[in-house]
Coordinates of C-alpha atoms and ligand atoms in Angstrom, one line a residue:
X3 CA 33.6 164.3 -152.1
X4 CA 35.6 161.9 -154.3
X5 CA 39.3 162.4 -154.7
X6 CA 40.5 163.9 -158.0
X7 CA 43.6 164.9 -157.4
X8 CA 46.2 163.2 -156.0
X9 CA 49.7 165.5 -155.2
X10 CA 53.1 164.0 -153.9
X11 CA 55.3 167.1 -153.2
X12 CA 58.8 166.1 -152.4
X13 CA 59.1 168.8 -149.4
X14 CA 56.3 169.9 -147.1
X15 CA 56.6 173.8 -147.8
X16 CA 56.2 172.6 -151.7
X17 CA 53.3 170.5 -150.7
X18 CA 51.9 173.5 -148.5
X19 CA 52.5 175.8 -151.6
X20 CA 50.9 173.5 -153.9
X21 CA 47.9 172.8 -151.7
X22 CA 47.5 177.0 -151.4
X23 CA 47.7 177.1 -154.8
X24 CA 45.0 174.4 -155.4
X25 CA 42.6 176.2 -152.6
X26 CA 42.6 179.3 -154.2
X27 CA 41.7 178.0 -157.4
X28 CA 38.8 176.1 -156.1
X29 CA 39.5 172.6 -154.5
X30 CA 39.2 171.6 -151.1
X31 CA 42.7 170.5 -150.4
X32 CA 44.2 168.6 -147.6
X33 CA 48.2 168.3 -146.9
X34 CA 48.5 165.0 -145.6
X35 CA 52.0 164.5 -143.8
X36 CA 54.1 161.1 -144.9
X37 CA 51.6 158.2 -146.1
X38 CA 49.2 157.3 -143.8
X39 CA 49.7 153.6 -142.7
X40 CA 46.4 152.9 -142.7
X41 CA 46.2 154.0 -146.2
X42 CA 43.2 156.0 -145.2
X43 CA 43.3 159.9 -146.4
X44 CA 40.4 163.1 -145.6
X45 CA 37.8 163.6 -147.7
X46 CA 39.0 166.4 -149.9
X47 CA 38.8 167.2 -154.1
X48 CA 42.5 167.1 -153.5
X49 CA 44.9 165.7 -151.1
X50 CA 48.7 166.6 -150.7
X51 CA 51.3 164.0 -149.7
X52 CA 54.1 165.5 -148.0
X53 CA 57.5 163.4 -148.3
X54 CA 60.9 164.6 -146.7
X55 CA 62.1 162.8 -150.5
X56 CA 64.0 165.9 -152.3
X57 CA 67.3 165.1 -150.6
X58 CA 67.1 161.5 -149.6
X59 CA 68.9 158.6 -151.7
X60 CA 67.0 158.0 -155.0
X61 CA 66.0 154.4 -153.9
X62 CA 63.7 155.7 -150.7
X63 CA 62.4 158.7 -152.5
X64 CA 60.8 156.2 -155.1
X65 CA 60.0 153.7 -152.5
X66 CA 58.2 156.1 -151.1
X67 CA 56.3 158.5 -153.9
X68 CA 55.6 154.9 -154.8
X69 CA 53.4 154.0 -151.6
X70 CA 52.0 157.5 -151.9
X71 CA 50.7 156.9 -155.1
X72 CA 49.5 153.5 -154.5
X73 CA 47.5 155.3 -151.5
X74 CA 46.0 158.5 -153.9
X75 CA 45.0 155.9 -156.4
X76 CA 43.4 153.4 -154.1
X77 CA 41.2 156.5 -153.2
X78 CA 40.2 157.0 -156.4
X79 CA 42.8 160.0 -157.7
X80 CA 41.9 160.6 -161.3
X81 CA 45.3 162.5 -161.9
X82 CA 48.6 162.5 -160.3
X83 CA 50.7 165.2 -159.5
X84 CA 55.0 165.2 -158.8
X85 CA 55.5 168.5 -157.1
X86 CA 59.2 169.9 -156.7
X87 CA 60.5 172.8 -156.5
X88 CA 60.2 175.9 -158.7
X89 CA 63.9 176.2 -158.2
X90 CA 64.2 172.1 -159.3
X91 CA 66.0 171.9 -156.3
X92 CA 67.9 168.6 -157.7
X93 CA 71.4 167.8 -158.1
X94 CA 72.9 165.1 -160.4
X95 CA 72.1 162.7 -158.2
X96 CA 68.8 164.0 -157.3
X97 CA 65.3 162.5 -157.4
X98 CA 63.3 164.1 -159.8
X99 CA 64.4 161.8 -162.8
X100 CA 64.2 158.7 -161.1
X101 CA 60.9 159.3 -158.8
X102 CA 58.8 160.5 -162.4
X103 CA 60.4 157.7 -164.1
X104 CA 59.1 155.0 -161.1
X105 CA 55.6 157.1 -161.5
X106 CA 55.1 156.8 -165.2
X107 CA 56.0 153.2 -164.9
X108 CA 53.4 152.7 -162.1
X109 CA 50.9 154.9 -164.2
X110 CA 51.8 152.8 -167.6
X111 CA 52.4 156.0 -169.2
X112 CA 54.9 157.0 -171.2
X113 CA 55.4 161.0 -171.1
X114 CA 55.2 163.5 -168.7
X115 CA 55.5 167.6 -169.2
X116 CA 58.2 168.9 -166.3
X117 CA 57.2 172.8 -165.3
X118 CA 58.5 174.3 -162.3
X119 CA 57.6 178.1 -163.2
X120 CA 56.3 180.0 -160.8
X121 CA 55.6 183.2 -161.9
X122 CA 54.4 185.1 -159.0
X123 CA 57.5 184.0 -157.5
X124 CA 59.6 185.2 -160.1
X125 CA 60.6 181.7 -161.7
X126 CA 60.0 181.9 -165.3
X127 CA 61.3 179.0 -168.4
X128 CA 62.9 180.2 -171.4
X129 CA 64.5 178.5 -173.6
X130 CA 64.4 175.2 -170.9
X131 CA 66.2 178.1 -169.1
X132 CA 64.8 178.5 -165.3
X133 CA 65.7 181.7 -164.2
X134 CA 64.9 183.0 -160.7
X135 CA 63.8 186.3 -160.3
X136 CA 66.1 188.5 -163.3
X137 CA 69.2 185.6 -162.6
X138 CA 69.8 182.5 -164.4
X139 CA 69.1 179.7 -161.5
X140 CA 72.7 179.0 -161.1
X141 CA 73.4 183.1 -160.5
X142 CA 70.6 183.4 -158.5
X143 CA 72.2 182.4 -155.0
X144 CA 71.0 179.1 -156.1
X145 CA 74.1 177.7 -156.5
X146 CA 74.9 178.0 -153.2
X147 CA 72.0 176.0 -151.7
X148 CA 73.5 174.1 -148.4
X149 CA 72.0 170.7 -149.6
X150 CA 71.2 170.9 -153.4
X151 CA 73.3 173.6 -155.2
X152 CA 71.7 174.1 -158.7
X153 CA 75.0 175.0 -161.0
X154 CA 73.0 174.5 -164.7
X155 CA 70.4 176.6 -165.6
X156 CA 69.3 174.0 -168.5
X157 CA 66.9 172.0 -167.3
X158 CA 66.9 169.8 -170.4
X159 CA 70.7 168.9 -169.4
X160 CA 69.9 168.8 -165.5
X161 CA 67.0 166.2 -166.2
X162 CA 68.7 164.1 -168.4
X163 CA 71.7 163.4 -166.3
X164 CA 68.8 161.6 -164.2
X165 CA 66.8 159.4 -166.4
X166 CA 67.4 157.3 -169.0
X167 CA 65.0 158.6 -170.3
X168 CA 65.1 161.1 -173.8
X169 CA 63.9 165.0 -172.8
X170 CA 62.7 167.6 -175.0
X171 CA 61.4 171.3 -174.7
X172 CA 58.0 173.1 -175.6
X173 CA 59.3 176.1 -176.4
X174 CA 58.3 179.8 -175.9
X175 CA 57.1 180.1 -179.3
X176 CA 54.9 177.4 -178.9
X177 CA 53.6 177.9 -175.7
X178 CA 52.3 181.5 -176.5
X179 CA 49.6 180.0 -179.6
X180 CA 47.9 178.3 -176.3
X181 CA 46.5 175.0 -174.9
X182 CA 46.0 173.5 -178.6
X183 CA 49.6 174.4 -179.8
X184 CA 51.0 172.9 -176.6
X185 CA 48.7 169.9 -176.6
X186 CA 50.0 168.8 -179.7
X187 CA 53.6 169.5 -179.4
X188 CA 53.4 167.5 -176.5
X189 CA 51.5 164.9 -178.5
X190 CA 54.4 164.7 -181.3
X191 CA 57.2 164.5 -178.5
X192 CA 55.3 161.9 -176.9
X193 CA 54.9 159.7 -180.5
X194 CA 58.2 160.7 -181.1
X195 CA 59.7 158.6 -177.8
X196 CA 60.7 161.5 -175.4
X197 CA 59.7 160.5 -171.8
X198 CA 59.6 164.6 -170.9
X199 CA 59.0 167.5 -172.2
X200 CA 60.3 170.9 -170.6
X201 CA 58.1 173.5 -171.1
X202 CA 59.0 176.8 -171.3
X203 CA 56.3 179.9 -169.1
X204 CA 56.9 183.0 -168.2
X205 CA 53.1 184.1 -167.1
X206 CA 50.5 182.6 -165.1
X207 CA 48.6 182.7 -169.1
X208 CA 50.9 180.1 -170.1
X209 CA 51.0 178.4 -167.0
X210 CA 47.2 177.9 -167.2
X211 CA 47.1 177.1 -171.2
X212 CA 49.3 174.4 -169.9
X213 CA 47.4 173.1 -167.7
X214 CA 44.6 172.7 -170.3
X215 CA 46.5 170.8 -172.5
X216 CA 47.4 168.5 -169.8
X217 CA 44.3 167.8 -168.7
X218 CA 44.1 164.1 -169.7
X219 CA 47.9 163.1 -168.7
X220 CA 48.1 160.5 -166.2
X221 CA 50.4 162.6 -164.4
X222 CA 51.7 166.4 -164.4
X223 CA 55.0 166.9 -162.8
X224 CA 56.7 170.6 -161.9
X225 CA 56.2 173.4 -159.2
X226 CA 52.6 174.8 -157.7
X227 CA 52.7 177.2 -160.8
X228 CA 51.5 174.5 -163.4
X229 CA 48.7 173.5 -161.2
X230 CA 46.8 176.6 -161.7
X231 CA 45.2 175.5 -164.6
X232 CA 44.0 172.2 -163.1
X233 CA 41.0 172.7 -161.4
X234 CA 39.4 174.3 -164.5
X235 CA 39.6 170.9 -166.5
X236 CA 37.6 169.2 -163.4
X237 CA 35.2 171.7 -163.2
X238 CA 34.6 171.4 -167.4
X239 CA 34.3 167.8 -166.3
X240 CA 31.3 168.3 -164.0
X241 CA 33.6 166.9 -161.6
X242 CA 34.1 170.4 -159.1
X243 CA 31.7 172.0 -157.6
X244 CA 32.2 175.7 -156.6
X245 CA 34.0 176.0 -153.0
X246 CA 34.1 179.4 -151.6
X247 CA 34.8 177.7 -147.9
X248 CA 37.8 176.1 -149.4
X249 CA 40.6 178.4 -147.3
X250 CA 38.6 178.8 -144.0
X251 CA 40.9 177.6 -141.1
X252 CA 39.8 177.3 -137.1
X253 CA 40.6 180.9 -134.8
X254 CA 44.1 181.3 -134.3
X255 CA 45.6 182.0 -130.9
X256 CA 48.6 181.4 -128.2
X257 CA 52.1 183.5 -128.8
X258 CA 53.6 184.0 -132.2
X259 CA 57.1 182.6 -133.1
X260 CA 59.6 182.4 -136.2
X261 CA 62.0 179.3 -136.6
X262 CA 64.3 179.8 -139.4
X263 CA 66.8 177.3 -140.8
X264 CA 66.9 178.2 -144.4
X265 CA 69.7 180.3 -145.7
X266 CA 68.4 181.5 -148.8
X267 CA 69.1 184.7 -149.9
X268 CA 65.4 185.7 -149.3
X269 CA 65.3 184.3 -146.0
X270 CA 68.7 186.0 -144.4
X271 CA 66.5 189.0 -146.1
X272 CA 63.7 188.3 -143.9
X273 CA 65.9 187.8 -140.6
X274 CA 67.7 191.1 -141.4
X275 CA 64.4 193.5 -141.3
X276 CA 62.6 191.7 -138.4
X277 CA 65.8 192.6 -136.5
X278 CA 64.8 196.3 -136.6
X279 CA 60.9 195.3 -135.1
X280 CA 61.3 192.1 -133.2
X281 CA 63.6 190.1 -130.5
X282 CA 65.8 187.7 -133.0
X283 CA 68.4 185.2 -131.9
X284 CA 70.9 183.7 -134.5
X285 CA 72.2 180.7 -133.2
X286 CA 76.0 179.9 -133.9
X287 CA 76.3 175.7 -134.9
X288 CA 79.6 176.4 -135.5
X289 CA 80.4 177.6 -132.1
X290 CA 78.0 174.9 -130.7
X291 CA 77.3 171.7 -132.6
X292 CA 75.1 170.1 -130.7
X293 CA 71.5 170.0 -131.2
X294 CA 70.2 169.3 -127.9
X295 CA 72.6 172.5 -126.5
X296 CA 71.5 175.2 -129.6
X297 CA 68.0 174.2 -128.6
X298 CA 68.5 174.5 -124.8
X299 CA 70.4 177.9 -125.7
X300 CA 67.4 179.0 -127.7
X301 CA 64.6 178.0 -125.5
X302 CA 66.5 179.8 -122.2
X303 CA 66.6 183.0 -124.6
X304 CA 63.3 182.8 -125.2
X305 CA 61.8 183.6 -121.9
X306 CA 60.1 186.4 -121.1
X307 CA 60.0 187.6 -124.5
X308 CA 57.4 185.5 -126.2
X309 CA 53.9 187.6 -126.9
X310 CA 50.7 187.0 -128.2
X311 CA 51.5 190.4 -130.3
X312 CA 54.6 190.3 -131.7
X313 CA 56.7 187.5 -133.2
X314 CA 60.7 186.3 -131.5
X315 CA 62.4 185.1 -134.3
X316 CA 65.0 182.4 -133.8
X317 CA 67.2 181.2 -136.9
X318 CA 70.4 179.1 -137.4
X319 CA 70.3 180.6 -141.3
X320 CA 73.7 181.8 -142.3
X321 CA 75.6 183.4 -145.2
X322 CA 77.8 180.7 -147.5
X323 CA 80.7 181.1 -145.7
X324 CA 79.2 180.1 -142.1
X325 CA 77.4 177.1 -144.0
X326 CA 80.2 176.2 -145.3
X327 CA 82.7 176.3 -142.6
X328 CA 80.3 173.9 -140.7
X329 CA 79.7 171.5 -143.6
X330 CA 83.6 171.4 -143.8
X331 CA 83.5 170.4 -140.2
X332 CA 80.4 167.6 -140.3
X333 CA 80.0 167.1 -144.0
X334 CA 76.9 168.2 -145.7
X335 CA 74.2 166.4 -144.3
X336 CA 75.5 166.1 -141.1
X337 CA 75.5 169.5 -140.3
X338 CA 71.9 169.7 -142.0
X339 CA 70.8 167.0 -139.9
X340 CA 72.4 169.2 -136.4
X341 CA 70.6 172.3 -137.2
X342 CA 67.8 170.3 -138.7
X343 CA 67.2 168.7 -134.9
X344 CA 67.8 171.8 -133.2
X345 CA 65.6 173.8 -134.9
X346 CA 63.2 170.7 -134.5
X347 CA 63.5 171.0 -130.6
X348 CA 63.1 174.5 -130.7
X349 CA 59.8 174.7 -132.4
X350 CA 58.5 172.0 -129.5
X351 CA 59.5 173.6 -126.6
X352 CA 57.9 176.9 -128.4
X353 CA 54.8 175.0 -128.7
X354 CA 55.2 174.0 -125.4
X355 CA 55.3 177.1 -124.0
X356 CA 52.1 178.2 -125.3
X357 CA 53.1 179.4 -128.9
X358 CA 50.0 178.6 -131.4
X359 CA 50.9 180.5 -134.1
X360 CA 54.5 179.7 -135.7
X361 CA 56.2 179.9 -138.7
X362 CA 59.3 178.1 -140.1
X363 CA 61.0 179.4 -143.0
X364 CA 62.8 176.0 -145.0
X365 CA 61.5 173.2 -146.5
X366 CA 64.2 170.7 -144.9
X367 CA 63.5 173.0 -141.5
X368 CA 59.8 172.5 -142.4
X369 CA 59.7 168.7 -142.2
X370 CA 62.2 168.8 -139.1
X371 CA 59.7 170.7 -137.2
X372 CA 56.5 168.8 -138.6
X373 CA 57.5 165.8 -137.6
X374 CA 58.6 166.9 -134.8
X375 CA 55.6 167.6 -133.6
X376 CA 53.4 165.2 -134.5
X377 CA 51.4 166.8 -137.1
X378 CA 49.2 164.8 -139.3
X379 CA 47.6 167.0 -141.2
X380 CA 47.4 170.6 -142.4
X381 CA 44.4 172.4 -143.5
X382 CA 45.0 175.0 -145.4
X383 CA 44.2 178.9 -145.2
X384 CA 44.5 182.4 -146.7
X385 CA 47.9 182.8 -148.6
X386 CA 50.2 185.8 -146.5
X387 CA 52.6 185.4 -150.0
X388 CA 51.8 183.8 -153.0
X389 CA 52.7 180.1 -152.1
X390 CA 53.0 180.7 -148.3
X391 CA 49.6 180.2 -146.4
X392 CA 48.6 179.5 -143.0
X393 CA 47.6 176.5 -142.5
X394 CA 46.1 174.4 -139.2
X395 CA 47.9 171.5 -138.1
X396 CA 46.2 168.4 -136.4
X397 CA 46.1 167.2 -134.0
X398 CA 49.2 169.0 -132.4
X399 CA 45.8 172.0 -133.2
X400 CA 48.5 175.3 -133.8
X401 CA 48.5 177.5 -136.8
X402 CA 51.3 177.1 -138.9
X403 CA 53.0 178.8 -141.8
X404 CA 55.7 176.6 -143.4
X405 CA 57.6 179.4 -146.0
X406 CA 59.4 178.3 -148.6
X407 CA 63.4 179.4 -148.3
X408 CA 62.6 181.6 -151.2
X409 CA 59.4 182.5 -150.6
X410 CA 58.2 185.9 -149.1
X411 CA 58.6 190.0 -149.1
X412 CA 61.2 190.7 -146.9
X413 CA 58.4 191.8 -144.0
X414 CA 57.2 188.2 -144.0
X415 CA 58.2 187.4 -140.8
X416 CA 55.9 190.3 -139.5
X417 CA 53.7 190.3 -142.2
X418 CA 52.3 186.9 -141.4
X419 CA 51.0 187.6 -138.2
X420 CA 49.2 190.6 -139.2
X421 CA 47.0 187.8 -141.4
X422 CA 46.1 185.1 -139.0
Ligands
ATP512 N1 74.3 177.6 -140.2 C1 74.0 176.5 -141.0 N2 75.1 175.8 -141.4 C2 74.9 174.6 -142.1 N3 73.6 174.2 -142.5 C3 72.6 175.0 -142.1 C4 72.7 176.1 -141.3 N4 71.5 176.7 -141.1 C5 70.7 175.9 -141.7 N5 71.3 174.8 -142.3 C6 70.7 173.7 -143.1 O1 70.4 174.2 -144.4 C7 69.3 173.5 -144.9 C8 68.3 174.5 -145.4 O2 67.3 173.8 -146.1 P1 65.8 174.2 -146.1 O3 65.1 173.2 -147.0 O4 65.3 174.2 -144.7 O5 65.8 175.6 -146.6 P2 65.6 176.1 -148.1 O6 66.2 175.1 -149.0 O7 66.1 177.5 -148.2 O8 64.1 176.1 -148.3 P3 63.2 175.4 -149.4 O9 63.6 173.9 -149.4 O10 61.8 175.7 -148.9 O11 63.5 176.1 -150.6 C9 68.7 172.6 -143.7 O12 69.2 171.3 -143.8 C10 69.3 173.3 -142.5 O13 69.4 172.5 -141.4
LIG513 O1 58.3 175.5 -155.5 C1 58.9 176.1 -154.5 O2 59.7 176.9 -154.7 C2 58.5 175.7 -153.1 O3 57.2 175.3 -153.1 C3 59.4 174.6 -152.6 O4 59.3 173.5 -153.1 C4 60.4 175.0 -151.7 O5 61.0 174.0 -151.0

């Protein structure tokens, strides 16, 4: 099965979304977790690199989406693919700018459309506008974010305050004639010297005319929503055959568990209504900040109430002011990093204790707990919410479900195991 895809996501519950969105449309998809230092990655029509890169200084993020795509194109990736978030997720001095940049460079290309709608998630472009849900992103909670608070809802401005590059917008107007209106206003920007073009979607429709136009740039760069429209143009190729084994995942088993370290407002959501239908402990960092003793905390609490039925839920998420009063104390990524580790610690002695089917709400959380335990690799299964599937991690051989902090009804937590 020859690579044709290759995906660097810049979080692993963006990569796991992106690959769920890839499986359902038709490619065999493998997450792949960091880049593999033997350079050697699974057969699949498309793999997933997952980086820990959104929050880390712009020099390692494109040190490292660098070695990733080195790896995807030694395999033979006819496409590349910069996933972030659908909420951009990127301050000023964030990575998006400068990882496409060190991308295009590598590709020898010199434009790149940046999408991050997502639709079935509620995050539509007008205007180079991203809203989130009915809110302008920086009213949607957004602005709040413990680690990249999103205060401009332009995302012309936002990405030109990181590249030197010049950024323009395909705009709504345009994007409703379809894939040949796009393809060429993309075409003019190009010849006309912008590096990027935002472009606008409010439906999946535009999301997948987008994806048609696209089909022969060197590299596509926005949320899971724009890759929708992908696997068609390989399948026009010749290149995809059809799949209809692509989401089938190993029996689960062992006793069910939620780790939660996002606070997004979705999330806190979550917590709230599985308190009504499930054991949940909300761990205080403020009152304890040290990892190795909120861990110790959680794990005691745990006994005796873990089941093979019913989820325990166990979450350091808090409202602003909580996250803030610690962050005063540590400083920002300090107290990410504390949380980050207990959470981490948690989720092993969980695993440890026999759980087998877990789920960790946050991308920062997400790649804590991943690494934590080892995993390699994620295959990935039936979406429980669009962009949320279960997925089965090797070889640490669990089921796991890593949910975006804004992903999710507000049952998820319960939901999920109800799917797996
Ligand atoms: N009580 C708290 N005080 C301070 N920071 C916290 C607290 N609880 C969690 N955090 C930190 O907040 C950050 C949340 O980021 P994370 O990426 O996990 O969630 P998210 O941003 O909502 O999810 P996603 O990236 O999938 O959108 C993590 O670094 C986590 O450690
Ligand atoms: O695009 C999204 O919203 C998610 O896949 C994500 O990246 C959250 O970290």
């Amino acid at each position: 099965m020859p690579l044709l895809l290759g995906c660097i996501a810049d979080d692993f519950t963006g990569a796991t979304d992106l690959a769920s969105m890839l499986v359902k449309h038709g490619m065999a998809t493998v997450q792949v977790i960091g880049v593999p230092d033997d350079g050697v990655l699974p057969e699949a029509d498309a793999v997933v690199i997952a980086l820990k890169s959104r929050t880390t200084p712009a020099g390692e993020a494109v040190a490292e989406s660098l070695a990733a795509a080195e790896v995807l194109l030694a395999a033979g990736a006819r496409q590349l693919f910069f996933k972030y978030c659908s909420t951009f997720d990127s301050t000023d001095a964030g990575n998006i700018g400068p990882v496409a940049d060190a991308l295009l460079k590598r590709l020898g290309a010199g434009f790149a459309l940046a999408c991050p709608a997502f639709p079935a998630n509620g995050r539509s472009l007008y205007q180079g506008h991203l809203f989130a849900g009915t809110h302008l992103l920086n009213e949607s909670g957004m602005e709040n974010h413990p680690l990249t608070p999103m205060r401009d809802a332009n995302l012309v401005r936002v990405l030109s305050r990181q590249t030197e590059g010049s950024v323009g917008l395909v705009p709504f107007s345009v994007v409703e004639q379809g894939a040949h209106a796009i393809r060429d206003a993309m075409t003019r920007m190009a010849e006309g010297g912008r590096r990027y073009a935002i472009v606008d979607a409010v439906t999946n429709a535009h999301l997948v005319a987008i994806g048609e136009a696209a089909a022969k740039h060197p590299l596509i760069t926005g949320g899971s929503g724009i890759a929708m429209g992908l696997p068609a143009n390989f399948r026009a190729q010749g290149l995809l055959p059809e799949r209809p084994d692509a989401a089938v995942l190993p029996p689960a088993q062992g006793l069910c568990a939620v780790v939660a370290g996002s606070c997004s407002r979705a999330t806190l959501g979550q917590i709230g209504f599985a308190r009504d239908h499930a054991p949940v402990l909300e761990l205080d960092a403020l009152a304890t900040p040290d990892a190795a003793a909120l861990a110790a905390q959680a794990l005691a609490w745990s006994e005796g109430k873990l089941s093979a039925a019913q989820p325990l839920v166990i979450a350091a998420s808090a409202a602003p002011e909580k996250v803030a009063a610690l962050q005063a104390r540590l400083g920002r990524e300090a107290a990410g990093a504390l949380v980050e580790q207990a959470l981490a610690a948690v989720a092993q002695g969980l695993v440890a204790r026999g759980v087998g089917r877990l789920v960790v709400a946050g991308g920062e959380t997400s790649g804590a707990v991943v690494s934590a335990l080892g995993v390699r690799t994620l295959r990935i299964g039936a979406e429980i919410d669009p962009g949320v599937p279960w997925t089965y991690a090797e070889p640490a051989n669990i089921h796991l479900a890593l949910k975006s902090g804004n992903f999710g009804g507000r049952d998820f937590f319960l939901k999920a195991f109800q799917h797996v």
